[in-house]
Every structure is written in structure tokens, then in C-alpha cells.
Short mmCIF file of C-alpha atoms and ligand atoms in Angstrom, two decimals:
data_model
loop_
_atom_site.label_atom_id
_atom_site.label_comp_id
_atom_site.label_asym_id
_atom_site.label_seq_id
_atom_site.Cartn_x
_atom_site.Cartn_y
_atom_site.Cartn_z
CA UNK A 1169 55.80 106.10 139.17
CA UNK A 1170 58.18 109.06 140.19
CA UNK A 1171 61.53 108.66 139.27
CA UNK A 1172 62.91 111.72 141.53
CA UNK A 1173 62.29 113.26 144.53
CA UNK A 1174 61.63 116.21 143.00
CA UNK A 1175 59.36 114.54 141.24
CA UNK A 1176 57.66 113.69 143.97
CA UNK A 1177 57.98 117.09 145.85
CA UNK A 1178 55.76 118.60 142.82
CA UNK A 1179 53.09 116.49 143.12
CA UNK A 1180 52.62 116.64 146.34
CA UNK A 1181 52.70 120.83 146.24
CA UNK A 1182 50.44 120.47 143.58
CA UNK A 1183 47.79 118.85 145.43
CA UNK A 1184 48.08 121.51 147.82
CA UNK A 1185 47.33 123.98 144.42
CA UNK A 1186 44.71 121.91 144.14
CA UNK A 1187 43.55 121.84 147.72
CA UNK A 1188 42.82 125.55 146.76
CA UNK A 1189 45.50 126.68 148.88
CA UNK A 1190 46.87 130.50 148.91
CA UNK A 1191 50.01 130.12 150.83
CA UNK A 1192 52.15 126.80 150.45
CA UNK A 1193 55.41 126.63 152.43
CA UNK A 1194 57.99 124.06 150.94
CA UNK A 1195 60.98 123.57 152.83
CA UNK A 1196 63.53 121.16 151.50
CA UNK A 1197 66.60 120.30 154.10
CA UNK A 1198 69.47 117.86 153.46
CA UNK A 1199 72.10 116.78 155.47
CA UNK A 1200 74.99 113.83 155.28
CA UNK A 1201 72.33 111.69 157.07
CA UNK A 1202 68.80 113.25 156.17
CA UNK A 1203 66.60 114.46 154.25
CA UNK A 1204 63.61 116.38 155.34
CA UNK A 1205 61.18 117.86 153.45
CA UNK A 1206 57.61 120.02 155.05
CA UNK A 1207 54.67 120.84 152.51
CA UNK A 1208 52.29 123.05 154.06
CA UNK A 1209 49.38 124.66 152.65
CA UNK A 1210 46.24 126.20 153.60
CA UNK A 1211 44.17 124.97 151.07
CA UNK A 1212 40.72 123.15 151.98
CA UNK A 1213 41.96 120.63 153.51
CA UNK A 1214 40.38 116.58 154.77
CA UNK A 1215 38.26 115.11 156.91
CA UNK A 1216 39.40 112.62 158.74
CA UNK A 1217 37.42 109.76 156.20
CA UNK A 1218 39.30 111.74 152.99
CA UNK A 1219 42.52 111.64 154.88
CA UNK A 1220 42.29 107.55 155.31
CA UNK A 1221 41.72 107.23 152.42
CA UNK A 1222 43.87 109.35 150.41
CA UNK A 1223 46.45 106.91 152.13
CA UNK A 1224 44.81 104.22 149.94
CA UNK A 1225 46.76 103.64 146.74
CA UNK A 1226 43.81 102.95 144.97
CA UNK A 1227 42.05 106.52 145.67
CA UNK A 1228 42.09 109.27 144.12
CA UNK A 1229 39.02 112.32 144.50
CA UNK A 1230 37.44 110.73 140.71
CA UNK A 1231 37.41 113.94 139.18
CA UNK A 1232 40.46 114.67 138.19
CA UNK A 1233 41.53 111.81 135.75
CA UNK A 1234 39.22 110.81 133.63
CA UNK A 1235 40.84 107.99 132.99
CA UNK A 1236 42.47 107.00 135.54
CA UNK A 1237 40.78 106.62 139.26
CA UNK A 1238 43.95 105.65 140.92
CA UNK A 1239 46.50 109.00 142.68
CA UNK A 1240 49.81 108.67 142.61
CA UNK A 1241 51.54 111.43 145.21
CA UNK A 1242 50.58 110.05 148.35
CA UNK A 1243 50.78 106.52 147.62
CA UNK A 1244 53.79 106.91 146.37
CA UNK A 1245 55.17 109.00 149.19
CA UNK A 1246 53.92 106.34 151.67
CA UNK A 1247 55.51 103.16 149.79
CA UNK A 1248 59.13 105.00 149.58
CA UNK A 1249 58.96 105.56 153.29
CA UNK A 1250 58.27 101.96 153.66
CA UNK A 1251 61.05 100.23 151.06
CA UNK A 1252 63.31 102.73 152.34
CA UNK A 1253 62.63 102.83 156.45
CA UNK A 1254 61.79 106.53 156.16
CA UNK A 1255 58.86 108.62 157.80
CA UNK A 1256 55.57 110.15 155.81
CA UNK A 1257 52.97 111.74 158.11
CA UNK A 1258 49.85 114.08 156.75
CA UNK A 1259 48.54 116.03 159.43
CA UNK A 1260 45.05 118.06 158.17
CA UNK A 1261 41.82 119.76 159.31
CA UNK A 1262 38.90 120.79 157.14
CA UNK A 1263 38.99 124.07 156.02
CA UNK A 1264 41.99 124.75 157.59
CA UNK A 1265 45.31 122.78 155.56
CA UNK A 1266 47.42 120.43 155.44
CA UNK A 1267 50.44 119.38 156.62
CA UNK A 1268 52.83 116.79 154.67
CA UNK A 1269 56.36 116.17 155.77
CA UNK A 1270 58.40 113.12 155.25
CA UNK A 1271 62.27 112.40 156.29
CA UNK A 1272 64.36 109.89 154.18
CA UNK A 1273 67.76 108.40 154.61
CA UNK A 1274 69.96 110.25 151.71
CA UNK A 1275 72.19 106.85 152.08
CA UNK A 1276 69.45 104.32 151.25
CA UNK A 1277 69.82 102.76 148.23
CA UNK A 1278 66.34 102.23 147.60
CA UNK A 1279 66.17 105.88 147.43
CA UNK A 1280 65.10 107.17 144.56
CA UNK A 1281 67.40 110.06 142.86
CA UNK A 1282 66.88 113.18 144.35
CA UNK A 1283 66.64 114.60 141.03
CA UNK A 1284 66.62 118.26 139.51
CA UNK A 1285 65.43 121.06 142.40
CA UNK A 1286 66.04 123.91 140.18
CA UNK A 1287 63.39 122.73 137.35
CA UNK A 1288 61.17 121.43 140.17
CA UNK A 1289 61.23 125.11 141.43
CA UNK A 1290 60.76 126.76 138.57
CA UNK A 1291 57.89 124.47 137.22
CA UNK A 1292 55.92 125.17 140.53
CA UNK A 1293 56.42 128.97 140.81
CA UNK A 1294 55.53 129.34 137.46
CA UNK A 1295 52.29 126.87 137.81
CA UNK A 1296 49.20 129.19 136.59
CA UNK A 1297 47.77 129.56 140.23
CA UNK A 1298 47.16 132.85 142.43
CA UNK A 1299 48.18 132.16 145.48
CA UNK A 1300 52.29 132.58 147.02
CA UNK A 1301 54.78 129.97 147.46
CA UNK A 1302 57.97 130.17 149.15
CA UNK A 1303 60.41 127.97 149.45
CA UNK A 1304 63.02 127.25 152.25
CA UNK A 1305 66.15 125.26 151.02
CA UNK A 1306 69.22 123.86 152.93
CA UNK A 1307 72.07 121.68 152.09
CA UNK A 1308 74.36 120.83 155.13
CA UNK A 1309 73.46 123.92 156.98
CA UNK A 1310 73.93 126.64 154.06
CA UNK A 1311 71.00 128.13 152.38
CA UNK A 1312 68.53 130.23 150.57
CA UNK A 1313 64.44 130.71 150.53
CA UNK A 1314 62.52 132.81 147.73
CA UNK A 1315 59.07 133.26 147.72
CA UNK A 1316 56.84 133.67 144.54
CA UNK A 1317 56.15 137.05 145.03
CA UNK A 1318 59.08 137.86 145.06
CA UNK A 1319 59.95 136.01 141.52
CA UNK A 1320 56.40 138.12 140.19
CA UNK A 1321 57.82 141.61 141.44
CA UNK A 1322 61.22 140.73 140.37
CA UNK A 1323 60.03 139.72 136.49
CA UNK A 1324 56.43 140.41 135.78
CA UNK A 1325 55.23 137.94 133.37
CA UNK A 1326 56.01 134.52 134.47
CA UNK A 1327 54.91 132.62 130.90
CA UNK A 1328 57.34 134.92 128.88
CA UNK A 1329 59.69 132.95 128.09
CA UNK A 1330 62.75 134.97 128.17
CA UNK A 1331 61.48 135.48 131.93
CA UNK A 1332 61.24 132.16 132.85
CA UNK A 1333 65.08 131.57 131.01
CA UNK A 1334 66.34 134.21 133.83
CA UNK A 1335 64.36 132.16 136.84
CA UNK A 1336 66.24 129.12 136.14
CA UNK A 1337 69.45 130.93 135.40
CA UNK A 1338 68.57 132.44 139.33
CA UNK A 1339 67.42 129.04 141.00
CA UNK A 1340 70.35 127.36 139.20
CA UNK A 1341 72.43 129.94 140.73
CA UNK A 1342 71.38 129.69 144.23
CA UNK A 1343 71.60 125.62 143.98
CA UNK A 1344 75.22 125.85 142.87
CA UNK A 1345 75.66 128.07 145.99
CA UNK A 1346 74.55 125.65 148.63
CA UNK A 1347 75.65 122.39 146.50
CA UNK A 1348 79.34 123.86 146.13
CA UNK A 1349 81.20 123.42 149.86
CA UNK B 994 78.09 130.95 138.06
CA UNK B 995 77.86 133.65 141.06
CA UNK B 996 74.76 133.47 143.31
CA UNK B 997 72.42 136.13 141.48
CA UNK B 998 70.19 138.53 144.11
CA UNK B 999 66.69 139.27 143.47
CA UNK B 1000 67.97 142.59 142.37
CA UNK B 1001 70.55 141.47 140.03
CA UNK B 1002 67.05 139.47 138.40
CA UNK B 1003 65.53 142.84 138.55
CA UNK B 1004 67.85 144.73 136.60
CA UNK B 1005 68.67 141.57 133.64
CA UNK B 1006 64.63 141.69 133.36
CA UNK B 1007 64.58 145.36 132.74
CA UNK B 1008 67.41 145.22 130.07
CA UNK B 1009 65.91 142.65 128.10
CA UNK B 1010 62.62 144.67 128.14
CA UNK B 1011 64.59 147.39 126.78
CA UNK B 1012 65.67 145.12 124.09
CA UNK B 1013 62.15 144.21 123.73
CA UNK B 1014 60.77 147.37 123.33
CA UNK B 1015 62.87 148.06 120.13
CA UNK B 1016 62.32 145.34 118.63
CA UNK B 1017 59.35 144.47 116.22
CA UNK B 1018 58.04 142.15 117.22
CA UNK B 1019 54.50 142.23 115.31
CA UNK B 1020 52.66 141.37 118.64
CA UNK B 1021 51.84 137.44 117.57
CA UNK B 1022 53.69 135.18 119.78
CA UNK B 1023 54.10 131.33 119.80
CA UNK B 1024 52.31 129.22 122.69
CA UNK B 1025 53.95 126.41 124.64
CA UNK B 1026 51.26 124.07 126.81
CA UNK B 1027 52.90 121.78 128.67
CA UNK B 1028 50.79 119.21 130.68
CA UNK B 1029 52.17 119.16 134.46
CA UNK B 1030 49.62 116.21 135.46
CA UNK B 1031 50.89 113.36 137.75
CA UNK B 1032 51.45 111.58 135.15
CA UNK B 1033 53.22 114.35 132.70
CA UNK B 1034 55.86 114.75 135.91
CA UNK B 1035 56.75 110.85 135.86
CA UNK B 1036 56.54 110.44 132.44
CA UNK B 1037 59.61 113.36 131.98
CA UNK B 1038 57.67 117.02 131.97
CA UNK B 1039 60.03 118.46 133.60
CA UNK B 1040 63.02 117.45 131.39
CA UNK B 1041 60.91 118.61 128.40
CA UNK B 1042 60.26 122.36 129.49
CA UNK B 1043 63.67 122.22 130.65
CA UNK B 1044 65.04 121.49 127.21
CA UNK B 1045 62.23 124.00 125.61
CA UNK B 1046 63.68 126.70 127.68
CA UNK B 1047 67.39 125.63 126.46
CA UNK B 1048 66.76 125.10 123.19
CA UNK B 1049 64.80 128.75 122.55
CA UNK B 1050 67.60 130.10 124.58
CA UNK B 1051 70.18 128.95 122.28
CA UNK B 1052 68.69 129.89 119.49
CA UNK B 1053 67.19 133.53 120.77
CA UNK B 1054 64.11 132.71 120.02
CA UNK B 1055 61.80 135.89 121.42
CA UNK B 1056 58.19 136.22 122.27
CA UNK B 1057 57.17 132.80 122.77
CA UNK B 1058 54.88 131.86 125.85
CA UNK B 1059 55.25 128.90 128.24
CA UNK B 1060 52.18 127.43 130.30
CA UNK B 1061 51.75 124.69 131.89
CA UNK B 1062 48.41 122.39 132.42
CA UNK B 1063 47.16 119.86 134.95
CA UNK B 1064 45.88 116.30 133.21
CA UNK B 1065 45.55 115.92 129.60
CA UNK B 1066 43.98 112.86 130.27
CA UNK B 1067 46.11 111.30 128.15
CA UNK B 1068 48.34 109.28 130.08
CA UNK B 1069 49.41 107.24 127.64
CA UNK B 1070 51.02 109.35 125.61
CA UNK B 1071 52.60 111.74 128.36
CA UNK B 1072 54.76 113.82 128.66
CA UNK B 1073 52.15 116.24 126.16
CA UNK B 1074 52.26 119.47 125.18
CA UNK B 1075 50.25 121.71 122.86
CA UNK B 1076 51.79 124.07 120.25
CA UNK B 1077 49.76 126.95 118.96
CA UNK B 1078 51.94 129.01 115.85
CA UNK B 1079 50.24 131.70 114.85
CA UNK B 1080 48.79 131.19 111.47
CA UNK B 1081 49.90 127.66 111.76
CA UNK B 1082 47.21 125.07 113.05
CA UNK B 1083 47.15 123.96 117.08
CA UNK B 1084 48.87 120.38 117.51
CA UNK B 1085 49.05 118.34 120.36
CA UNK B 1086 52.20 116.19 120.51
CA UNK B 1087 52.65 113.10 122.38
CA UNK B 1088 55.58 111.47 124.21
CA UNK B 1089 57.78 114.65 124.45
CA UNK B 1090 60.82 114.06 125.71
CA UNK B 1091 64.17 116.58 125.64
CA UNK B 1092 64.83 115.65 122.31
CA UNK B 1093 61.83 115.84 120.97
CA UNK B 1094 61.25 119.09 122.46
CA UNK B 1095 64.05 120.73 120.57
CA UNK B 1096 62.99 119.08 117.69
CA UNK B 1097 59.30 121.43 118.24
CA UNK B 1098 61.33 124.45 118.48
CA UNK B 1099 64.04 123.95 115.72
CA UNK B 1100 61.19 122.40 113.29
CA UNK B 1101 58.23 124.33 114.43
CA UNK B 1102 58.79 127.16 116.28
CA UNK B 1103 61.20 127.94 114.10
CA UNK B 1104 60.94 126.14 110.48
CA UNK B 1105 57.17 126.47 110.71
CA UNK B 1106 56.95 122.30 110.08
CA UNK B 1107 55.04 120.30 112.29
CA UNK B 1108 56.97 117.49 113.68
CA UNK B 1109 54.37 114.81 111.95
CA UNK B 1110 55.87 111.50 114.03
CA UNK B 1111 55.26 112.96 117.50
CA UNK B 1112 51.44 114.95 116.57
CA UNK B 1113 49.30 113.35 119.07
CA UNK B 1114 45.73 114.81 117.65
CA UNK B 1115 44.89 117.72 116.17
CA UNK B 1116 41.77 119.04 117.99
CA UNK B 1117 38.36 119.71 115.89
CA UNK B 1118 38.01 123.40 114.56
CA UNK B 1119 34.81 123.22 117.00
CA UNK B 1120 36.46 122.37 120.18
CA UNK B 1121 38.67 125.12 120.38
CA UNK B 1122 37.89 128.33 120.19
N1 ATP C 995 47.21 119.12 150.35
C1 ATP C 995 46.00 118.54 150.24
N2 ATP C 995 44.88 119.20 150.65
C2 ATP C 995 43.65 118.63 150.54
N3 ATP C 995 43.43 117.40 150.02
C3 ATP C 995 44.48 116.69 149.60
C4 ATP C 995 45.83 117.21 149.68
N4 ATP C 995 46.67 116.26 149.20
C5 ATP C 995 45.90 115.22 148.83
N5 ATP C 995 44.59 115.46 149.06
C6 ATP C 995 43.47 114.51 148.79
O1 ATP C 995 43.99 113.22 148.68
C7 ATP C 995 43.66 112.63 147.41
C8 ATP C 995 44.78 111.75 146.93
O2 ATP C 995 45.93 112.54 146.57
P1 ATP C 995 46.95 111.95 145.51
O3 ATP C 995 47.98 112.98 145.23
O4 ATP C 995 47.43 110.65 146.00
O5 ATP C 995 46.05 111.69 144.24
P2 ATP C 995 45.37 112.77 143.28
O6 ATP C 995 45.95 114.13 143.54
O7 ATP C 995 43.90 112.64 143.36
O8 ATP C 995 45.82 112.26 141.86
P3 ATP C 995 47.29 112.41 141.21
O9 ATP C 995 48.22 112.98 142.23
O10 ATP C 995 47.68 111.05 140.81
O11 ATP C 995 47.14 113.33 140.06
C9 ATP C 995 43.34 113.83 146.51
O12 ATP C 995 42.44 113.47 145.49
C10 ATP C 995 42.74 114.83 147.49
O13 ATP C 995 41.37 114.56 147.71
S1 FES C 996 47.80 113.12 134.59
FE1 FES C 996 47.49 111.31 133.48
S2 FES C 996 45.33 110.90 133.54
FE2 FES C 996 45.66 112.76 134.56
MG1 MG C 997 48.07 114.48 143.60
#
């Protein structure tokens, strides 16, 4: 199980990488009292059967693990909201994308850590897949968003190494921004 | 440190492609696969590229490459990651955490050594290519 919420927040954009998607918007917002966090993608998409049970902790598409037939981001996204009184919802349509977004309380302490953003950020732009990602992020109000393609035009290469040194050096940089009041 | 602009990122990328350029650097670089499955994240993924990148920072290490993978399929073992040297054979290791990350670069990367407690397999000649 995820120890972070960062954790969590990359699993559940990869599925939308998986889902095929092109465009994934990822906003993460905190405040004093929440937090709330929108995945959206426009990847391929569920019907309504898939979406039920994708809720199902014991589901997963049986193609992807070989040894292992159970998921782990949505269940796991649905059993924090419960333990910790918070909201998940999935909204989707086939062949058209999907829609996760879940609110906790920050004060719960249940709540798992919210964990590293700026290695979260930089292990999904960096993710070998060809469509954009952006990513809107608030802490009590102040904030920043930066978009893949904007990362690729800035540096090129994103598997160089000395590259991906300097996008952690700038996500770190724009975390410390928002984080320092 | 001062909130960097996209421009600022720009122009550091462009001097240390100048850097690059006069350097030799013989065109062979290392490779760094790091599986980014489900169960990679939870088992500690993240902390182990993070501690990759810091490790081959500190020690200016050049020209190696960082990817990442979905499932391994091998749970068990997560967080794994595959470490191609060139003229050294491929190795998958098993249960990489942050130390034993820099342990990969300081012994392998750099000492050319495999780290023999952490190889999880070493794939047949004939599965890859
Ligand atoms: N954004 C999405 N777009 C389309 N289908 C999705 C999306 N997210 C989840 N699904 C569907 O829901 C199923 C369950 O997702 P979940 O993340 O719980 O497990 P998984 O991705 O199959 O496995 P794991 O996350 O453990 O590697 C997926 O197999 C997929 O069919
Ligand atoms: S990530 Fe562990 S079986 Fe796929
Ligand atoms: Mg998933």
C-alpha cells in the first residue's frame, strides 16, 4: 500500500498514461483545512460496467500484472476517503476521459503523509509517454503550474541525466516558493 | 534557493551542453531502468531515483541515462531497477532502496563492480537483445 499521497497521486496519473491519454491535467491545492486534488485525462476512458468495477479492490484490467490480478490506485484512493471521512469520485465516458478528484482533511490523522511533490513531479514528467502534462499547484493561495512541454522545450532530453538533475533542482525550487510563507 | 524561471532552466541547460560538447565523452553511456509499477511506487521508487540523481550529482558523474518502466512483474522484490554498463553485463537488482542506490553508482557506475547482494537475475544472453 501507498505510503504518501504523492504516492498515490502517481498512480492514479499513471493510469490515466495508461488510459492512453494525451493531455492529463493534475492540479494539487492545499489549504489549512483541505486538500484537493483533480486528475483529468483524456485517455480512453470506462464504461459504466469497467467503472464499477474498477471501484472493486479486487480488480484490476488482468493484463497488466502478471502476477498479481488485484489494482491498487483506486482501491486505495477509495479506502483513505473512507478511514479518513474524505471524498473520491471518478467521473468517465468511453472514449472520451476521465475524471478523478478526491478532497482530504490535511488534519486527519489517519492521513497518510503527504509525501515528496517535487520527486512525484519529476518522476511523472519524465515517464516515457507522448502525450503533455501540466500541473497546477497551490499551497494556501500561492502558486505555480508547468506543463511538460514546457520542461521538453526548456531541456531537450528528459532521460539525460544531468537534465533531469536541473528539473528537480526547478520543481524543488518552485515547492520551496509556495511552502515558505 | 530562489524560485528558478523556465528561462533561467533554459540557459543552465545550454551551459552544461557547452560543457558537454568539449568533453570526450566516447559516446557510450550508462543506463538506469527504474521500474515505476504500482508496486515499485509503494515499495520506495521514488526515493531510489531520487537518491540516483543525488548520488551521480555529487559525484559528477556525466552521460548516464535514466528511464523509467511500468511492472517488472516482480513485486516481490520491488523497488527494481536494471543497470546496463557498457561492456559490463545487464543486471537487474532487487529491493533498491536510497542506499542501495548509491551503492549502484559508487560500486557500479563508477567502480565497474556489480553490487552481488542486491543482483536480482541476470537475464539470458537470448532474451535481450
Ligand atoms: N484514468 C483512467 N482511464 C481509463 N481507465 C482507468 C483509469 N483509471 C483506472 N482505470 C481502469 O480501472 C482499473 C483499475 O485501476 P487501478 O489503478 O485500481 O488498478 P490497475 O491500474 O489495473 O493496477 P495497478 O494500479 O495496481 O498497477 C484499471 O485496470 C483500468 O481498467
Ligand atoms: S507493479 Fe508489481 S506486479 Fe506489476
Ligand atoms: Mg493503476
Amino acid at each position: 500500500m501507498h505510503a504518501t499521497i504523492c504516492d498515490l497521486i502517481t498512480d492514479l496519473v499513471q493510469n490515466s498514461i495508461e488510459a492512453c491519454a494525451t493531455d492529463i491535467k493534475l492540479n494539487v491545492e492545499e489549504t489549512k483545512t483541505n486538500l484537493n486534488v483533480v486528475i483529468a485525462d483524456n485517455g480512453k476512458g470506462m464504461s459504466t460496467a469497467v467503472l464499477e468495477k474498477a471501484k472493486d479492490p479486487f480488480y484490476s484490467d488482468g493484463q497488466k500484472h502478471k502476477h498479481r490480478r488485484v489494482g491498487l490506485g483506486l482501491p486505495f484512493l477509495f479506502q483513505t476517503a473512507e478511514m479518513t471521512g474524505g471524498n473520491a469520485a471518478i467521473k468517465s465516458t468511453e472514449g472520451v476521459g476521465t475524471t478523478v478528484t478526491f478532497q482530504f482533511d490535511p488534519a486527519n490523522v489517519d492521513l497518510p503523509m503527504f509525501g515528496n511533490f517535487t520527486m512525484a513531479a519529476v518522476t511523472l514528467m519524465t515517464y516515457g509517454f507522448e502525450g503533455n502534462l501540466t500541473i497546477e499547484r497551490s499551497v494556501d493561495g500561492a502558486g505555480y503550474s508547468i506543463s511538460k512541454m514546457e520542461v521538453l522545450d526548456a531541456l531537450g532530453d528528459l532521460n539525460d541525466t544531468e537534465n533531469l538533475i536541473l528539473l528537480k533542482n526547478y520543481m524543488a525550487s518552485q515547492e520551496e516558493e509556495i511552502k515558505v510563507l | 534557493m530562489a524560485k528558478m524561471t523556465l528561462e533561467e532552466l533554459r540557459s543552465l541547460r545550454d551551459t552544461k551542453k557547452k560543457e558537454m560538447t568539449q568533453r570526450d565523452s566516447g559516446g557510450k553511456s550508462a543506463q538506469i531502468i527504474i521500474g515505476m509499477g504500482t508496486c515499485g511506487i509503494a515499495a520506495g521508487a521514488k526515493e531510489a531515483f531520487d537518491a540516483f540523481l543525488d548520488e551521480l550529482n555529487s559525484h559528477d558523474v556525466k552521460d548516464t541515462r535514466i528511464t523509467q518502466t511500468g511492472c517488472m512483474g516482480l513485486c516481490f522484490s520491488e523497488p527494481t531497477v536494471e543497470v546496463a554498463v557498457p561492456g559490463m553485463p545487464r543486471v537487474i537488482y532487487g529491493n533498491v532502496d536510497g542506499k542501495v542506490a548509491r551503492r549502484i553508482v559508487k560500486e557500479h557506475i563508477i567502480g565497474k563492480a556489480l553490487v552481488s547482494d542486491h543482483i536480482f537475475d541476470k537475464p539470458a544472453a537470448d532474451i535481450i537483445k
